[in-house]
């Protein structure tokens, strides 16, 4: 936007600087003027007091009082020539010369001058009103007389034996004249000129300090606002609110000094925390793997999966820069809970589909065998073969004692897992204590927990040193009013948990049987590994159950034993 003169308007920081300089200059000038005025008034009052003291001294002089009374008793005023050489003139001029006063004037009771620095004015009436002093009252004055402007005092002259000093208690107060003393305001101005130098120096120093402070404040303002104008800052605030509150992703901003500057509503919801803005990031109650994303040695933009509350999150962090200035970090959080559940379901469906394709091939072979018997007329052998198939089932999963499972879902899912385990050289078997009388009503949760435990056991068996690789699974359901509870125990032939390791550590984010242990303090790429047990326990606890370690296992086998309790996942079978 151009100004009317066609020039660009001044930047806000420049306007602020000019305003500050104007205010500083105005304050310094006003302060200097007030200080000078107060100094002038002080010097004037000192001159008045000095004049009053001198006037009192002259007026109380016994010879002055006697001479003034003598002249006042005469019928007229002595001629100027006589007054000029008289004693009053000598006293007044002596006092004026000693003290540097502008004038010392003595008058009679009518205000006629009996002593005056200008002899030509002797015998004339004073130019300023003497009535107050002639009425017996002392006064200080600032006025302009025949000798120029002055600050002075007027004191009455009492007749000898009355009115002042040791005689104040004798007789009546008889005023026979007055003494007027004045000091030139020009001398006050000269004194002010001498005293004003510190004032000027102080004002100049204040002005320089104010200008320097204004320039420093301008630089700080530019640095704090990143050189942006108020309109731009206002627009950024509106945009920030619209973006941060209008997205489903959690956004956490960490300033360059390590404090949380932004913690939007989505981040509060995903992490289950209130607004943490203002707290130190490394001390905030958030998962340690999230903090590890912003460590100095962390790779920028690398994503990590973590469990927070009831959500599976994918987090990534990037440096925030503005014109090469480090502004800190921005951490993005995305909810992948539903995606994780769908992935587990798809894995189960894929596993079962693969198993069914293999069993379909076996079933086709069985049909070809029956057709062969029939084509060569071996009807009895065909009947015997069909009886054996009827006894064992037309489909056979590589799961020992699979007949203990009565629930179709468990048969299909565990059978499919048995096919996968068999392909890796691991025997999956059902324990003899297995008894599931109900049927699965929550296949999604059962798939997540049971699939994780079986997959981890198979991985442990493959990585173990035992000659025979196996995984044993026992299931038991317990009826309940709000649905039955499914108990699952999974054991394997692996080498167990790491020696001396805490059994609870396997439920930390980052533990994976494929990697051989817990990755403490490391950020894993988002690939789904290292979350299985943590997610299984979180899901079980959300239902009121749990996933625990019963036995840590031994090197060479048997391996670790896990137990899962899943309330409300089965219902009574309908016959």
Coordinates of C-alpha atoms in Angstrom, one line a residue:
X1 CA 0.0 0.0 0.0
X2 CA 1.5 3.3 -1.1
X3 CA 1.2 6.6 0.8
X4 CA -0.4 9.6 -0.8
X5 CA 3.0 10.9 -1.8
X6 CA 3.8 7.7 -3.5
X7 CA 6.3 6.4 -0.9
X8 CA 6.1 3.2 1.0
X9 CA 4.7 3.6 4.6
X10 CA 7.1 3.4 7.4
X11 CA 7.5 0.0 9.0
X12 CA 5.9 -0.5 12.4
X13 CA 9.3 -0.9 14.1
X14 CA 10.4 2.4 12.6
X15 CA 7.2 4.1 13.6
X16 CA 7.7 2.8 17.1
X17 CA 11.2 4.1 17.2
X18 CA 10.3 7.6 16.1
X19 CA 7.4 7.6 18.6
X20 CA 9.8 6.5 21.4
X21 CA 12.3 9.2 20.4
X22 CA 9.6 11.8 20.4
X23 CA 8.4 10.7 23.8
X24 CA 11.9 10.6 25.2
X25 CA 12.7 14.1 23.8
X26 CA 9.4 15.5 25.2
X27 CA 10.0 14.0 28.6
X28 CA 13.6 15.2 28.8
X29 CA 12.5 18.8 27.8
X30 CA 9.7 18.9 30.2
X31 CA 11.8 17.4 33.0
X32 CA 14.6 19.9 32.2
X33 CA 12.1 22.9 32.1
X34 CA 10.5 21.8 35.4
X35 CA 13.9 21.4 37.0
X36 CA 15.0 24.8 35.8
X37 CA 11.8 26.4 37.1
X38 CA 12.1 24.8 40.5
X39 CA 15.8 25.9 40.7
X40 CA 14.8 29.4 39.7
X41 CA 12.1 29.5 42.4
X42 CA 14.5 28.1 45.0
X43 CA 17.1 30.8 44.2
X44 CA 14.3 33.4 44.3
X45 CA 13.2 32.3 47.7
X46 CA 16.8 32.3 48.9
X47 CA 17.2 35.8 47.7
X48 CA 14.0 36.9 49.4
X49 CA 15.1 35.3 52.7
X50 CA 18.5 36.9 52.4
X51 CA 16.9 40.3 51.7
X52 CA 14.6 39.8 54.7
X53 CA 17.5 39.0 56.9
X54 CA 19.4 42.1 55.7
X55 CA 16.4 44.3 56.0
X56 CA 15.8 43.2 59.6
X57 CA 19.4 43.8 60.5
X58 CA 19.3 47.4 59.1
X59 CA 15.8 48.1 60.5
X60 CA 16.9 47.0 64.0
X61 CA 20.1 49.1 64.0
X62 CA 19.6 51.6 66.9
X63 CA 21.2 54.5 65.0
X64 CA 18.9 53.9 62.0
X65 CA 15.8 53.8 64.2
X66 CA 16.9 57.0 66.0
X67 CA 17.7 58.9 62.8
X68 CA 14.5 57.8 61.1
X69 CA 12.5 58.9 64.1
X70 CA 14.3 62.2 64.2
X71 CA 13.6 63.0 60.5
X72 CA 10.0 61.8 60.9
X73 CA 9.4 64.4 63.7
X74 CA 10.6 67.2 61.5
X75 CA 8.1 69.3 59.7
X76 CA 9.4 68.4 56.3
X77 CA 11.9 66.1 54.7
X78 CA 15.6 67.2 54.6
X79 CA 16.9 68.3 51.2
X80 CA 18.6 65.5 49.1
X81 CA 22.0 67.0 49.6
X82 CA 21.7 66.7 53.3
X83 CA 20.3 63.1 53.0
X84 CA 23.1 62.1 50.7
X85 CA 25.7 62.9 53.3
X86 CA 23.7 61.8 56.2
X87 CA 24.2 58.8 58.5
X88 CA 21.3 56.8 57.0
X89 CA 22.8 56.9 53.5
X90 CA 26.1 55.7 54.9
X91 CA 24.5 52.8 56.7
X92 CA 22.4 51.7 53.7
X93 CA 25.2 51.9 51.2
X94 CA 27.6 50.1 53.5
X95 CA 25.1 47.2 53.9
X96 CA 24.4 47.1 50.2
X97 CA 28.1 47.1 49.3
X98 CA 29.0 44.3 51.8
X99 CA 26.1 42.0 50.7
X100 CA 26.0 42.7 47.0
X101 CA 22.3 43.7 47.2
X102 CA 20.7 45.7 44.3
X103 CA 19.5 48.3 46.7
X104 CA 19.0 49.1 50.4
X105 CA 16.3 51.8 50.8
X106 CA 15.2 53.5 54.0
X107 CA 12.0 55.6 54.1
X108 CA 10.1 57.7 56.6
X109 CA 6.6 56.9 57.8
X110 CA 5.2 58.4 54.6
X111 CA 7.3 56.3 52.2
X112 CA 9.7 59.1 51.2
X113 CA 13.2 57.9 50.5
X114 CA 15.8 58.8 53.1
X115 CA 18.5 56.5 51.7
X116 CA 18.8 55.2 48.1
X117 CA 21.6 54.0 45.8
X118 CA 20.6 56.7 43.3
X119 CA 21.1 60.0 45.1
X120 CA 18.9 61.8 42.6
X121 CA 15.9 60.0 43.9
X122 CA 16.3 60.9 47.6
X123 CA 13.3 62.6 49.1
X124 CA 11.0 61.0 46.5
X125 CA 8.3 58.5 47.3
X126 CA 9.3 54.9 46.7
X127 CA 8.0 53.3 43.4
X128 CA 6.5 50.2 45.1
X129 CA 3.7 50.2 47.7
X130 CA 5.2 50.5 51.2
X131 CA 1.9 50.3 53.0
X132 CA 2.3 46.7 54.4
X133 CA 5.7 47.6 56.0
X134 CA 4.4 50.9 57.3
X135 CA 1.5 49.0 58.8
X136 CA 4.0 47.1 60.9
X137 CA 4.2 43.8 58.8
X138 CA 7.2 42.3 57.2
X139 CA 6.7 41.2 53.5
X140 CA 8.8 39.6 50.8
X141 CA 8.3 40.9 47.3
X142 CA 9.2 40.3 43.6
X143 CA 8.6 43.4 41.5
X144 CA 10.3 45.9 39.2
X145 CA 11.3 49.2 40.6
X146 CA 13.4 52.1 39.4
X147 CA 16.6 49.9 39.5
X148 CA 15.0 47.0 37.7
X149 CA 13.4 43.7 38.6
X150 CA 14.3 42.3 42.0
X151 CA 13.4 39.9 44.8
X152 CA 13.4 41.6 48.1
X153 CA 11.8 42.3 51.4
X154 CA 10.2 45.2 53.3
X155 CA 10.6 45.5 57.1
X156 CA 9.1 48.3 59.3
X157 CA 11.4 50.6 61.3
X158 CA 10.1 51.0 64.8
X159 CA 10.8 54.0 67.0
X160 CA 13.5 53.5 69.6
X161 CA 12.1 51.7 72.7
X162 CA 9.2 50.0 70.8
X163 CA 8.4 47.3 68.4
X164 CA 11.3 44.9 68.0
X165 CA 14.3 43.3 69.6
X166 CA 14.7 43.7 73.3
X167 CA 12.4 46.6 73.4
X168 CA 9.4 44.7 72.0
X169 CA 7.7 44.6 75.3
X170 CA 8.1 48.4 76.0
X171 CA 5.5 50.9 75.0
X172 CA 3.4 50.8 71.9
X173 CA 4.5 49.7 68.5
X174 CA 5.3 53.0 66.6
X175 CA 6.4 52.7 63.0
X176 CA 8.6 55.6 61.9
X177 CA 9.7 54.2 58.5
X178 CA 10.6 51.1 56.6
X179 CA 13.7 49.4 55.1
X180 CA 13.4 47.8 51.7
X181 CA 16.1 45.5 50.4
X182 CA 16.3 43.9 47.0
X183 CA 18.5 41.5 45.0
X184 CA 18.5 41.7 41.3
X185 CA 16.8 38.8 39.4
X186 CA 19.7 39.1 37.0
X187 CA 22.0 37.8 39.7
X188 CA 19.5 35.0 40.3
X189 CA 19.6 34.3 36.6
X190 CA 23.4 34.1 36.8
X191 CA 23.2 31.7 39.7
X192 CA 20.7 29.7 37.7
X193 CA 23.0 29.7 34.7
X194 CA 25.7 28.2 36.9
X195 CA 23.3 25.6 38.4
X196 CA 21.7 24.8 35.1
X197 CA 24.9 23.1 33.7
X198 CA 24.3 19.9 35.7
X199 CA 20.7 20.0 34.6
X200 CA 21.6 20.3 31.0
X201 CA 24.2 17.5 31.3
X202 CA 21.7 15.3 33.0
X203 CA 19.1 16.0 30.4
X204 CA 21.6 15.3 27.6
X205 CA 22.6 12.1 29.2
X206 CA 19.0 11.0 29.7
X207 CA 18.3 11.9 26.0
X208 CA 21.3 9.8 24.8
X209 CA 20.3 6.9 27.0
X210 CA 16.7 7.1 25.8
X211 CA 17.8 7.1 22.2
X212 CA 20.1 4.1 22.7
X213 CA 17.3 2.2 24.6
X214 CA 14.9 3.0 21.8
X215 CA 17.3 1.6 19.2
X216 CA 17.9 -1.5 21.3
X217 CA 14.1 -2.0 21.8
X218 CA 13.6 -1.6 18.0
X219 CA 16.1 -4.4 17.3
X220 CA 14.5 -6.6 20.0
X221 CA 11.1 -5.9 18.6
X222 CA 12.2 -6.9 15.1
X223 CA 13.9 -10.0 16.4
X224 CA 10.8 -11.1 18.4
X225 CA 8.4 -10.4 15.5
X226 CA 10.8 -11.9 12.9
X227 CA 10.5 -8.6 11.0
X228 CA 6.7 -9.0 10.5
X229 CA 4.2 -6.2 10.6
X230 CA 1.3 -6.2 13.1
X231 CA -1.2 -6.9 10.2
X232 CA 0.9 -9.9 9.2
X233 CA 1.1 -11.1 12.8
X234 CA -2.6 -10.9 13.1
X235 CA -3.2 -12.8 9.9
X236 CA -0.7 -15.5 11.1
X237 CA -2.6 -15.8 14.4
X238 CA -5.9 -16.4 12.5
X239 CA -4.3 -18.8 10.2
X240 CA -2.6 -20.7 13.1
X241 CA -5.9 -21.1 14.9
X242 CA -7.7 -22.2 11.8
X243 CA -5.0 -24.8 10.9
X244 CA -4.2 -26.1 14.3
X245 CA -7.8 -26.5 15.4
X246 CA -9.1 -27.6 12.0
X247 CA -7.0 -30.7 11.5
X248 CA -7.3 -34.2 13.0
X249 CA -3.5 -34.6 13.4
X250 CA -1.9 -33.6 16.7
X251 CA 0.6 -30.8 16.5
X252 CA 3.2 -30.1 19.2
X253 CA 5.5 -27.1 18.8
X254 CA 8.7 -27.0 20.8
X255 CA 10.5 -23.7 20.8
X256 CA 14.3 -23.3 20.5
X257 CA 14.6 -23.0 24.3
X258 CA 13.0 -26.4 24.8
X259 CA 9.6 -25.4 25.9
X260 CA 6.2 -26.4 24.5
X261 CA 4.8 -23.5 22.5
X262 CA 1.9 -25.2 20.7
X263 CA -0.2 -28.2 21.9
X264 CA -3.4 -28.3 19.9
X265 CA -6.7 -30.0 20.8
X266 CA -5.9 -33.0 18.6
X267 CA -2.6 -33.6 20.5
X268 CA -4.4 -33.3 23.8
X269 CA -6.9 -35.9 22.7
X270 CA -4.4 -38.3 21.2
X271 CA -2.0 -38.1 24.2
X272 CA -4.7 -37.9 26.8
X273 CA -3.1 -34.8 28.3
X274 CA -4.3 -31.2 29.1
X275 CA -2.8 -28.3 27.3
X276 CA 1.0 -28.5 28.1
X277 CA 2.0 -25.2 26.5
X278 CA 4.7 -23.5 28.5
X279 CA 6.2 -26.7 30.1
X280 CA 9.7 -28.0 29.4
X281 CA 9.4 -30.6 26.6
X282 CA 11.9 -33.1 28.1
X283 CA 9.9 -32.9 31.4
X284 CA 6.4 -33.2 29.9
X285 CA 4.3 -36.3 30.7
X286 CA 4.5 -37.7 27.2
X287 CA 6.0 -41.0 25.9
X288 CA 9.8 -41.1 26.0
X289 CA 9.9 -42.3 22.4
X290 CA 8.1 -39.1 21.4
X291 CA 10.8 -37.0 23.1
X292 CA 13.5 -39.1 21.5
X293 CA 12.3 -37.7 18.1
X294 CA 13.7 -34.3 19.0
X295 CA 17.0 -35.3 20.4
X296 CA 20.1 -33.7 18.8
X297 CA 21.1 -37.0 17.1
X298 CA 17.6 -37.8 15.9
X299 CA 17.1 -38.1 12.2
X300 CA 14.7 -35.4 11.0
X301 CA 11.4 -36.6 9.4
X302 CA 11.8 -40.2 10.6
X303 CA 8.4 -41.6 11.8
X304 CA 7.9 -43.8 14.8
X305 CA 5.0 -45.9 16.1
X306 CA 4.0 -45.7 19.7
X307 CA 1.1 -46.5 22.1
X308 CA -0.3 -43.6 24.0
X309 CA -3.4 -44.2 26.1
X310 CA -5.8 -46.2 23.9
X311 CA -4.3 -45.1 20.6
X312 CA -1.6 -46.4 18.3
X313 CA 0.1 -43.3 17.0
X314 CA 2.6 -42.5 14.2
X315 CA 4.8 -39.6 15.1
X316 CA 7.3 -37.6 13.1
X317 CA 9.3 -34.5 13.9
X318 CA 10.9 -31.8 11.8
X319 CA 13.0 -28.7 12.5
X320 CA 11.3 -25.3 12.1
X321 CA 13.5 -22.7 10.4
X322 CA 12.8 -19.1 9.5
X323 CA 15.5 -17.3 7.4
X324 CA 18.1 -19.7 8.8
X325 CA 16.9 -19.0 12.4
X326 CA 16.3 -22.1 14.4
X327 CA 12.7 -21.9 15.8
X328 CA 12.7 -25.4 17.4
X329 CA 10.8 -28.6 16.4
X330 CA 7.3 -29.4 15.1
X331 CA 6.0 -32.9 16.1
X332 CA 3.1 -34.4 14.1
X333 CA 0.9 -37.1 15.5
X334 CA -1.5 -39.3 13.5
X335 CA -3.9 -41.8 14.9
X336 CA -3.4 -45.3 13.5
X337 CA -5.4 -47.3 16.0
X338 CA -8.1 -48.3 13.5
X339 CA -5.5 -49.0 10.9
X340 CA -3.7 -51.4 13.3
X341 CA -6.9 -53.2 14.0
X342 CA -7.7 -53.5 10.3
X343 CA -4.2 -54.7 9.6
X344 CA -4.6 -57.5 12.2
X345 CA -7.9 -58.5 10.7
X346 CA -6.5 -58.5 7.2
X347 CA -3.5 -60.6 8.4
X348 CA -5.9 -63.1 9.9
X349 CA -8.0 -63.2 6.8
X350 CA -4.9 -63.6 4.6
X351 CA -3.6 -66.4 6.8
X352 CA -6.9 -68.2 6.7
X353 CA -7.2 -67.7 3.0
X354 CA -3.7 -69.2 2.4
X355 CA -4.6 -72.1 4.6
X356 CA -7.9 -72.6 2.8
X357 CA -6.2 -72.6 -0.5
X358 CA -3.8 -75.3 0.7
X359 CA -6.7 -77.3 2.1
X360 CA -8.6 -76.9 -1.0
X361 CA -5.8 -78.5 -2.9
X362 CA -5.8 -81.4 -0.4
X363 CA -9.6 -81.7 -0.7
X364 CA -9.4 -81.9 -4.5
X365 CA -6.8 -84.7 -4.1
X366 CA -9.2 -86.6 -1.8
X367 CA -12.0 -86.2 -4.3
X368 CA -9.7 -87.5 -7.1
X369 CA -8.9 -90.5 -4.9
X370 CA -12.6 -91.3 -4.4
X371 CA -13.3 -90.8 -8.1
X372 CA -10.4 -93.2 -8.9
X373 CA -11.8 -95.9 -6.6
X374 CA -15.2 -95.6 -8.2
X375 CA -13.9 -95.7 -11.7
X376 CA -12.1 -99.0 -11.2
X377 CA -15.0 -100.6 -9.3
X378 CA -13.4 -100.6 -5.9
X379 CA -16.6 -99.5 -4.2
X380 CA -15.8 -101.0 -0.8
X381 CA -12.4 -99.2 -0.7
X382 CA -14.2 -96.0 -1.6
X383 CA -16.7 -96.5 1.3
X384 CA -13.8 -97.2 3.7
X385 CA -12.0 -94.1 2.6
X386 CA -15.1 -92.0 3.0
X387 CA -15.6 -93.4 6.6
X388 CA -12.0 -92.4 7.5
X389 CA -12.6 -88.9 6.1
X390 CA -15.9 -88.6 8.0
X391 CA -14.0 -89.6 11.2
X392 CA -11.1 -87.2 10.8
X393 CA -12.8 -84.4 8.8
X394 CA -12.3 -83.6 5.1
X395 CA -9.8 -80.9 6.0
X396 CA -6.7 -81.4 8.2
X397 CA -4.8 -78.5 9.6
X398 CA -1.2 -79.1 10.9
X399 CA -2.3 -78.5 14.5
X400 CA -2.0 -81.3 17.0
X401 CA -5.2 -82.1 18.9
X402 CA -7.1 -79.5 16.9
X403 CA -10.3 -81.6 17.6
X404 CA -10.3 -80.0 21.1
X405 CA -11.4 -76.7 19.5
X406 CA -15.2 -76.7 19.0
X407 CA -15.6 -73.0 18.0
X408 CA -15.5 -72.6 14.2
X409 CA -13.7 -69.3 14.4
X410 CA -10.9 -70.6 16.7
X411 CA -10.6 -73.7 14.5
X412 CA -10.2 -71.6 11.4
X413 CA -7.9 -69.0 12.9
X414 CA -5.6 -71.3 14.9
X415 CA -5.6 -73.8 11.9
X416 CA -4.4 -71.0 9.6
X417 CA -1.7 -70.0 12.2
X418 CA -0.7 -73.7 12.3
X419 CA -0.2 -73.6 8.5
X420 CA 2.1 -70.6 8.8
X421 CA 4.0 -72.2 11.7
X422 CA 4.4 -75.4 9.8
X423 CA 5.9 -73.6 6.9
X424 CA 8.6 -72.2 9.3
X425 CA 9.3 -75.6 10.8
X426 CA 7.4 -75.0 14.0
X427 CA 4.7 -77.4 15.3
X428 CA 1.6 -75.7 16.7
X429 CA -0.3 -77.9 19.2
X430 CA -3.3 -77.5 21.4
X431 CA -2.8 -78.4 25.1
X432 CA -4.8 -81.2 26.6
X433 CA -6.5 -78.9 29.2
X434 CA -8.1 -76.9 26.4
X435 CA -11.9 -76.5 26.8
X436 CA -13.9 -73.8 25.0
X437 CA -17.6 -74.5 25.5
X438 CA -18.9 -71.1 24.1
X439 CA -18.3 -69.4 20.9
X440 CA -16.2 -66.3 20.1
X441 CA -18.3 -63.1 20.1
X442 CA -15.5 -60.5 19.7
X443 CA -13.3 -61.9 16.9
X444 CA -11.5 -58.6 16.3
X445 CA -10.0 -58.4 19.9
X446 CA -9.3 -62.1 20.0
X447 CA -7.5 -61.9 16.7
X448 CA -5.3 -59.0 17.9
X449 CA -4.3 -60.6 21.2
X450 CA -4.2 -64.3 20.2
X451 CA -2.4 -63.5 16.9
X452 CA 0.3 -61.5 18.6
X453 CA 1.0 -64.1 21.2
X454 CA 1.1 -66.9 18.6
X455 CA 3.3 -64.9 16.2
X456 CA 5.7 -64.0 19.0
X457 CA 5.9 -67.6 20.2
X458 CA 6.6 -68.9 16.7
X459 CA 9.4 -66.2 16.2
X460 CA 10.9 -67.3 19.6
X461 CA 10.8 -70.9 18.6
X462 CA 12.5 -70.3 15.3
X463 CA 15.2 -68.2 17.0
X464 CA 15.6 -70.7 19.8
X465 CA 18.4 -73.3 20.2
X466 CA 16.1 -76.3 21.0
X467 CA 16.2 -79.2 18.6
X468 CA 12.4 -79.5 18.5
X469 CA 10.5 -76.3 17.6
X470 CA 7.0 -76.1 19.0
X471 CA 4.3 -73.8 20.3
X472 CA 1.7 -75.0 22.7
X473 CA -1.6 -73.3 23.1
X474 CA -4.3 -73.8 25.8
X475 CA -7.7 -72.1 25.8
X476 CA -10.4 -72.1 28.4
X477 CA -13.6 -70.1 28.6
X478 CA -15.4 -69.0 31.8
X479 CA -19.1 -68.1 31.5
X480 CA -20.2 -64.8 32.9
X481 CA -23.3 -62.7 33.1
X482 CA -21.9 -60.0 30.8
X483 CA -20.2 -62.5 28.4
X484 CA -17.7 -65.2 28.9
X485 CA -14.0 -64.7 29.7
X486 CA -11.5 -66.4 27.4
X487 CA -8.2 -67.4 29.0
X488 CA -5.3 -68.1 26.7
X489 CA -1.9 -69.6 27.7
X490 CA 0.9 -69.7 25.1
X491 CA 4.2 -71.5 25.6
X492 CA 7.1 -72.1 23.1
X493 CA 10.4 -73.9 22.8
X494 CA 12.5 -70.8 22.5
X495 CA 15.3 -69.5 24.7
X496 CA 12.9 -67.4 26.9
X497 CA 13.3 -63.8 27.9
X498 CA 16.7 -62.1 28.0
X499 CA 18.8 -63.2 31.0
X500 CA 18.1 -61.1 34.0
X501 CA 15.6 -59.1 32.1
X502 CA 12.5 -57.6 33.7
X503 CA 9.4 -59.6 32.5
X504 CA 7.5 -56.3 32.3
X505 CA 10.0 -54.9 29.8
X506 CA 8.6 -57.1 27.0
X507 CA 5.5 -55.0 27.1
X508 CA 7.4 -51.8 26.5
X509 CA 7.2 -50.2 23.1
X510 CA 10.1 -51.4 20.9
X511 CA 10.2 -55.0 22.2
X512 CA 10.2 -57.6 19.4
X513 CA 11.2 -61.2 19.2
X514 CA 12.5 -60.6 15.7
X515 CA 15.1 -58.2 17.0
X516 CA 15.8 -60.2 20.1
X517 CA 14.8 -57.8 22.9
X518 CA 13.8 -54.3 24.0
X519 CA 15.3 -51.4 22.1
X520 CA 15.7 -49.0 25.0
X521 CA 15.9 -45.4 24.1
X522 CA 15.8 -46.0 20.3
X523 CA 13.2 -44.8 17.8
X524 CA 12.1 -47.5 15.5
X525 CA 10.8 -46.7 12.0
X526 CA 7.1 -47.0 11.6
X527 CA 6.7 -50.6 10.5
X528 CA 4.4 -52.2 13.0
X529 CA 7.1 -54.1 14.9
X530 CA 7.7 -53.5 18.6
X531 CA 4.0 -52.7 19.3
X532 CA 2.4 -56.1 19.4
X533 CA 2.6 -57.0 23.1
X534 CA 2.1 -53.4 24.2
X535 CA -1.0 -53.2 22.0
X536 CA -2.3 -56.6 23.2
X537 CA -2.0 -55.7 26.8
X538 CA -3.6 -52.3 26.3
X539 CA -6.5 -53.9 24.5
X540 CA -6.9 -56.6 27.1
X541 CA -6.8 -54.1 30.0
X542 CA -9.3 -51.9 28.2
X543 CA -11.7 -54.9 28.4
X544 CA -10.9 -55.4 32.1
X545 CA -8.4 -58.3 31.5
X546 CA -4.6 -58.4 31.1
X547 CA -1.6 -60.0 29.4
X548 CA 1.1 -61.2 31.7
X549 CA 4.3 -63.4 31.8
X550 CA 3.8 -66.6 33.7
X551 CA 7.3 -68.0 33.2
X552 CA 10.4 -66.2 31.7
X553 CA 11.8 -69.4 30.3
X554 CA 15.3 -70.8 30.0
X555 CA 18.0 -70.9 27.4
X556 CA 17.6 -74.1 25.3
X557 CA 13.9 -74.3 26.2
X558 CA 11.3 -74.4 27.2
X559 CA 10.7 -70.7 26.5
X560 CA 8.5 -68.0 28.0
X561 CA 4.9 -68.6 28.9
X562 CA 2.3 -65.9 28.4
X563 CA -1.2 -65.7 29.6
X564 CA -4.0 -63.5 28.3
X565 CA -7.4 -62.9 30.0
X566 CA -10.1 -61.4 27.7
X567 CA -13.4 -60.8 29.5
X568 CA -16.6 -60.5 27.5
X569 CA -15.3 -62.1 24.3
X570 CA -17.4 -65.3 24.3
X571 CA -21.1 -66.2 24.5
X572 CA -22.9 -69.5 25.2
X573 CA -23.1 -71.8 22.3
X574 CA -26.5 -72.1 20.6
X575 CA -27.3 -75.8 19.9

